[in-house]
Amino acid sequence: MSEVEETIKRIQSHKGVSGIIIVNADGIPIRTTLDNSTTVQYSGLIHQLAAKAKSTVRDLDPQNDLTFLRIRSKKHEIMVAPDKEYLLIVIQSPNEV
Amino acid sequence: MPPKGVPAKAKPAPVKPKAVRPKAKDGDDMTDVDGADHDDWVNTKALVKPDDQLELTEQELKEEFTRILTANNPHAPQNIVRYSFKERQYKQTSSVDQLAIHFALDGNMIHKESDEAQRQRTKLGIPDAHVEPAVSEVGEPVSAAADSEDRGDEAKEEAGDDAGTQAASGSEGGGNKKLTNQFNYSERASQTYNNPYRERGTATEPPPRAVFSGNVTQWEIFDAYQEDFEKQEKNKEKKVIPGRKEEEKARKRLTVTETSGDDVSRIAKAAKIVERMVNQNSYDDIAQDFKYWEDPSDEYRDNEGTLLPLWRFSFEKAKKLAVTSLCWNPKYTDLFAASFGSYDFMKQGNGMMLFYSLKNPSFPETIYETDSGVMCLDVHPEHPYMVAVGFYDGSVGVYNIEKKDGHLHRCTAKNGKHTDPVWQVRWQKDDLENNHNFFSISSDGRIVHWTILKNELTYQDVIKLAMPDSAAEGPDGTKITTIGCGTAFDFHKKNDYLFVVGTEEGKIHTCSKAYSSQFLDSMDAHNMAVYKVRWNPYHPDIYITCSADWTVKIWERGNKSASDKSDAMDASAKKPLFTFDLNNSVGDVAWAPYSSTVFAAVTADGKLFCYDLSVNKYEPLCEQMVAQKKKTKLTHLEFNPEHPIVIVGDERGTVTSCKLSPNLRKQPKEKKGAQAVDPSVREQAEIAKLDKILLMVRDPTENKG
């Protein structure tokens, strides 16, 4: 159990990572390191996008499944890893050293 | 049809209409005329038959046709259907209006006493003088009637005066003439008692509503089927194995505890993936280099290669320890194991075993801490989760990396533990009873064969490294055979029973598992301890050794079966084919898995040397400083079986990975258009390549002999 905690801490302290959000199956953030309004925004929007992406992948081949989703923008990169019940969102700015 | 057929004989007497009344025929207007008259009329007239009249027989003439005259409108539909909302269906209207209007003309006459007439009159201003006589006519007989109307009290006046006054009153209240009947009427009204209205209503509670919506996509259908299938499978299992209820209960308990675990732990898999992603981002350039970088300058420098440093793996707790062994996982080629311990006799402490993945350079996948320094480790080729380790304190252990809680087995002092550090362990093929087994070699001069029998480690001494030459003299004059210290061994790739051992005295012994007391061959290879021996992956007779005496030597195994063995051959067999001086103690040497002529060595001054015998037999293609800080000894080296990288461990607990440049990876070029080379064919090619080189190096006497 604490291993996972450690992993999340490591991710959090990795260079360039601005925040990490854990969202449950209903789109409600259960754990976050960002402020409230940002969290709510991210969780709502990303949750829908991830659902759409997963639906797309599975529609094309139902035996396939989404492993992760990366959205790279000018300023940073949003990485989304879906799980059976949860969604893990990490925002990283890889340009920072 | 002609009117009623009349027999040719005209009957003179009037026929009483007893028999048949003349039936009404279609379109004929038969009036109910007295029969007699009818007949008279008929009789007076002579029968005139038209020419085209139907010729009918008498019988046919007598045939009676029924015609019915009805008042129905023939054009009226018979089956009008109207939708009844009450019954929610179409219902046939039972009675259809049969009225047929043949002609309609709207007249423009209005009754003179109607409202409309009044209005028009007032509009036109026509005095209603002509109304009076009508009124007076009407009014006369009603003189006696008492009326409460506001015609005034002149009801009993004369007709004329009546008319006049009436006219006057009429004209006065021209517009307000009340409707009157012929007689004076009295208006009476009474009102029944109206019950007061009460409104009562009830409102039921609306039924609870829930909005239900669903999405159906292909994968949802697939998932539903999968679930159903699994349920069916479970049911089948339950039926087949009814006696395993306890097991199931136990399983259920397990699953319950799993799901009720901490929320965070359920996100383990996703967290792992994200960690790798984050790392990939940070080390993006390295990852790209790993995959795609090929040193372009290699095209210009034929005999030189370079090493591109890639990731550096280091762990906080291992910083004080030296890397004592490296091993790539045979199944997952991005996973490697590194063991940590200390080579320093004085500073002995804890040991560690870390499993790293190239996908996550910042943190190891699995960590094991041990009480004693780990000196060597080996991953089982077929079961990549089984790891054998050898410790500084002389014991060996087996770990299962799927379980993170510790070792599976560890031998004890009673159980065959070595009395000196174990320098190397190596898994063997499963024995006849499918038990895992491995060999270990240690400074105490024993090579021990360990077997895992029924979950326990059992040992068997294979051989003792006795030193046949120098037998020291004991205090009381008896000869005590000294035992050499084994430091390295390697098993032949094809002949499993054959292995080569290197010792601390610099000797190399060729041994067989079958013979436990004698070596097949032994020679003085080096002046100092032999740190590594390795068989060539392709050529069955070549092996390479490295030593603390600064040299790397390549040997050929003498062919014992040759009958014309001469002394010369013996002597030459004890000479190395190649010798390389690397200017510092060589910690490790390894053959490249892709070529029979490429090998690399690491030295204590932090350099990595890479040789390719097919290109240059004497000089390294690459001599590069790999260690970060100067004065860091490089301790171990391993080639990745698949990717063109090597990992190098140093004494500061850091593992560095480097990419080999193309010149160092030369493989025999395939002809264009040829199919992919069969591995056995490749092997032959590699062997032939090496043989060619060896021919040049071997003694000329040998060649002739």
GROMACS .gro file of N, CA, C and O in nm, chain B residues 114-159:
model
  184
  211SER      N    1  -8.670   3.933  -3.745
  211SER     CA    2  -8.546   3.882  -3.687
  211SER      C    3  -8.455   3.996  -3.650
  211SER      O    4  -8.474   4.110  -3.693
  212ASP      N    5  -8.357   3.965  -3.574
  212ASP     CA    6  -8.262   4.067  -3.527
  212ASP      C    7  -8.191   4.131  -3.644
  212ASP      O    8  -8.171   4.252  -3.649
  213GLU      N    9  -8.152   4.048  -3.734
  213GLU     CA   10  -8.079   4.097  -3.849
  213GLU      C   11  -8.161   4.200  -3.925
  213GLU      O   12  -8.113   4.304  -3.968
  214ALA      N   13  -8.289   4.170  -3.939
  214ALA     CA   14  -8.378   4.263  -4.010
  214ALA      C   15  -8.385   4.395  -3.938
  214ALA      O   16  -8.380   4.501  -3.997
  215GLN      N   17  -8.396   4.386  -3.807
  215GLN     CA   18  -8.403   4.507  -3.726
  215GLN      C   19  -8.280   4.593  -3.750
  215GLN      O   20  -8.287   4.714  -3.771
  216ARG      N   21  -8.171   4.527  -3.743
  216ARG     CA   22  -8.044   4.599  -3.757
  216ARG      C   23  -8.037   4.667  -3.891
  216ARG      O   24  -7.996   4.781  -3.905
  217GLN      N   25  -8.081   4.594  -3.989
  217GLN     CA   26  -8.072   4.649  -4.123
  217GLN      C   27  -8.165   4.770  -4.139
  217GLN      O   28  -8.132   4.869  -4.202
  218ARG      N   29  -8.275   4.753  -4.079
  218ARG     CA   30  -8.372   4.862  -4.088
  218ARG      C   31  -8.319   4.986  -4.024
  218ARG      O   32  -8.324   5.095  -4.079
  219THR      N   33  -8.263   4.966  -3.904
  219THR     CA   34  -8.210   5.085  -3.836
  219THR      C   35  -8.096   5.146  -3.915
  219THR      O   36  -8.077   5.265  -3.921
  220LYS      N   37  -8.025   5.057  -3.977
  220LYS     CA   38  -7.914   5.106  -4.059
  220LYS      C   39  -7.965   5.191  -4.174
  220LYS      O   40  -7.915   5.298  -4.205
  221LEU      N   41  -8.060   5.132  -4.242
  221LEU     CA   42  -8.110   5.200  -4.362
  221LEU      C   43  -8.207   5.314  -4.327
  221LEU      O   44  -8.242   5.397  -4.410
  222GLY      N   45  -8.255   5.311  -4.207
  222GLY     CA   46  -8.348   5.416  -4.165
  222GLY      C   47  -8.488   5.402  -4.223
  222GLY      O   48  -8.564   5.497  -4.236
  223ILE      N   49  -8.516   5.279  -4.257
  223ILE     CA   50  -8.651   5.258  -4.315
  223ILE      C   51  -8.750   5.251  -4.200
  223ILE      O   52  -8.735   5.172  -4.108
  224PRO      N   53  -8.845   5.332  -4.205
  224PRO     CA   54  -8.947   5.326  -4.100
  224PRO      C   55  -9.025   5.196  -4.111
  224PRO      O   56  -9.050   5.146  -4.220
  225ASP      N   57  -9.058   5.143  -3.995
  225ASP     CA   58  -9.128   5.016  -4.005
  225ASP      C   59  -9.280   5.037  -4.010
  225ASP      O   60  -9.355   4.987  -3.927
  226ALA      N   61  -9.323   5.115  -4.108
  226ALA     CA   62  -9.467   5.139  -4.124
  226ALA      C   63  -9.536   5.015  -4.173
  226ALA      O   64  -9.647   4.980  -4.128
  227HIS      N   65  -9.472   4.945  -4.260
  227HIS     CA   66  -9.537   4.826  -4.316
  227HIS      C   67  -9.537   4.713  -4.217
  227HIS      O   68  -9.594   4.610  -4.239
  228VAL      N   69  -9.470   4.735  -4.110
  228VAL     CA   70  -9.471   4.631  -4.005
  228VAL      C   71  -9.607   4.634  -3.934
  228VAL      O   72  -9.655   4.532  -3.886
  229GLU      N   73  -9.667   4.759  -3.929
  229GLU     CA   74  -9.785   4.776  -3.841
  229GLU      C   75  -9.902   4.685  -3.876
  229GLU      O   76  -9.956   4.617  -3.789
  230PRO      N   77  -9.939   4.686  -4.008
  230PRO     CA   78 -10.060   4.606  -4.034
  230PRO      C   79 -10.043   4.463  -3.988
  230PRO      O   80 -10.134   4.402  -3.932
  231ALA      N   81  -9.923   4.413  -4.008
  231ALA     CA   82  -9.901   4.275  -3.962
  231ALA      C   83  -9.920   4.268  -3.812
  231ALA      O   84  -9.980   4.176  -3.759
  232VAL      N   85  -9.863   4.365  -3.751
  232VAL     CA   86  -9.872   4.367  -3.605
  232VAL      C   87 -10.017   4.382  -3.562
  232VAL      O   88 -10.064   4.315  -3.471
  233SER      N   89 -10.082   4.472  -3.631
  233SER     CA   90 -10.222   4.495  -3.588
  233SER      C   91 -10.305   4.371  -3.611
  233SER      O   92 -10.389   4.335  -3.528
  234GLU      N   93 -10.281   4.311  -3.715
  234GLU     CA   94 -10.353   4.186  -3.740
  234GLU      C   95 -10.330   4.088  -3.629
  234GLU      O   96 -10.415   4.017  -3.583
  235VAL      N   97 -10.206   4.088  -3.593
  235VAL     CA   98 -10.170   3.995  -3.486
  235VAL      C   99 -10.229   4.041  -3.356
  235VAL      O  100 -10.280   3.963  -3.276
  236GLY      N  101 -10.225   4.172  -3.336
  236GLY     CA  102 -10.263   4.223  -3.204
  236GLY      C  103 -10.413   4.210  -3.175
  236GLY      O  104 -10.455   4.202  -3.062
  237GLU      N  105 -10.499   4.212  -3.276
  237GLU     CA  106 -10.643   4.214  -3.254
  237GLU      C  107 -10.697   4.104  -3.165
  237GLU      O  108 -10.756   4.132  -3.061
  238PRO      N  109 -10.675   3.984  -3.207
  238PRO     CA  110 -10.739   3.880  -3.127
  238PRO      C  111 -10.681   3.869  -2.986
  238PRO      O  112 -10.732   3.802  -2.901
  239VAL      N  113 -10.575   3.936  -2.965
  239VAL     CA  114 -10.509   3.920  -2.835
  239VAL      C  115 -10.548   4.034  -2.743
  239VAL      O  116 -10.484   4.059  -2.643
  240SER      N  117 -10.647   4.107  -2.776
  240SER     CA  118 -10.682   4.227  -2.698
  240SER      C  119 -10.710   4.194  -2.553
  240SER      O  120 -10.679   4.272  -2.464
  241ALA      N  121 -10.762   4.082  -2.532
  241ALA     CA  122 -10.797   4.047  -2.394
  241ALA      C  123 -10.676   4.005  -2.313
  241ALA      O  124 -10.675   4.011  -2.191
  242ALA      N  125 -10.579   3.966  -2.378
  242ALA     CA  126 -10.462   3.913  -2.303
  242ALA      C  127 -10.395   4.024  -2.225
  242ALA      O  128 -10.372   4.132  -2.275
  243ALA      N  129 -10.367   3.996  -2.101
  243ALA     CA  130 -10.297   4.094  -2.017
  243ALA      C  131 -10.148   4.077  -2.039
  243ALA      O  132 -10.097   3.966  -2.036
  244ASP      N  133 -10.088   4.186  -2.065
  244ASP     CA  134  -9.943   4.167  -2.091
  244ASP      C  135  -9.864   4.263  -2.004
  244ASP      O  136  -9.899   4.376  -1.982
  245SER      N  137  -9.764   4.212  -1.958
  245SER     CA  138  -9.674   4.291  -1.872
  245SER      C  139  -9.562   4.354  -1.953
  245SER      O  140  -9.467   4.407  -1.901
  246GLU      N  141  -9.578   4.345  -2.079
  246GLU     CA  142  -9.472   4.403  -2.161
  246GLU      C  143  -9.485   4.554  -2.162
  246GLU      O  144  -9.589   4.611  -2.132
  247ASP      N  145  -9.386   4.619  -2.207
  247ASP     CA  146  -9.387   4.764  -2.201
  247ASP      C  147  -9.439   4.824  -2.331
  247ASP      O  148  -9.380   4.912  -2.391
  248ARG      N  149  -9.554   4.767  -2.372
  248ARG     CA  150  -9.623   4.832  -2.484
  248ARG      C  151  -9.710   4.947  -2.436
  248ARG      O  152  -9.781   5.011  -2.513
  249GLY      N  153  -9.709   4.957  -2.319
  249GLY     CA  154  -9.793   5.064  -2.262
  249GLY      C  155  -9.929   5.012  -2.213
  249GLY      O  156  -9.959   4.892  -2.225
  250ASP      N  157 -10.014   5.098  -2.162
  250ASP     CA  158 -10.144   5.052  -2.111
  250ASP      C  159 -10.255   5.066  -2.213
  250ASP      O  160 -10.374   5.060  -2.182
  251GLU      N  161 -10.214   5.089  -2.336
  251GLU     CA  162 -10.315   5.105  -2.441
  251GLU      C  163 -10.348   4.974  -2.508
  251GLU      O  164 -10.375   4.965  -2.626
  252ALA      N  165 -10.347   4.871  -2.432
  252ALA     CA  166 -10.372   4.741  -2.494
  252ALA      C  167 -10.515   4.727  -2.541
  252ALA      O  168 -10.544   4.650  -2.634
  253LYS      N  169 -10.608   4.795  -2.480
  253LYS     CA  170 -10.748   4.777  -2.514
  253LYS      C  171 -10.798   4.876  -2.618
  253LYS      O  172 -10.915   4.896  -2.638
  254GLU      N  173 -10.711   4.940  -2.682
  254GLU     CA  174 -10.756   5.040  -2.780
  254GLU      C  175 -10.798   4.975  -2.909
  254GLU      O  176 -10.786   4.855  -2.927
  255GLU      N  177 -10.849   5.060  -2.991
  255GLU     CA  178 -10.897   5.006  -3.120
  255GLU      C  179 -10.781   4.962  -3.204
  255GLU      O  180 -10.666   4.999  -3.182
  256ALA      N  181 -10.818   4.888  -3.298
  256ALA     CA  182 -10.713   4.828  -3.381
  256ALA      C  183 -10.625   4.934  -3.444
  256ALA      O  184 -10.501   4.925  -3.439
   0.00000   0.00000   0.00000
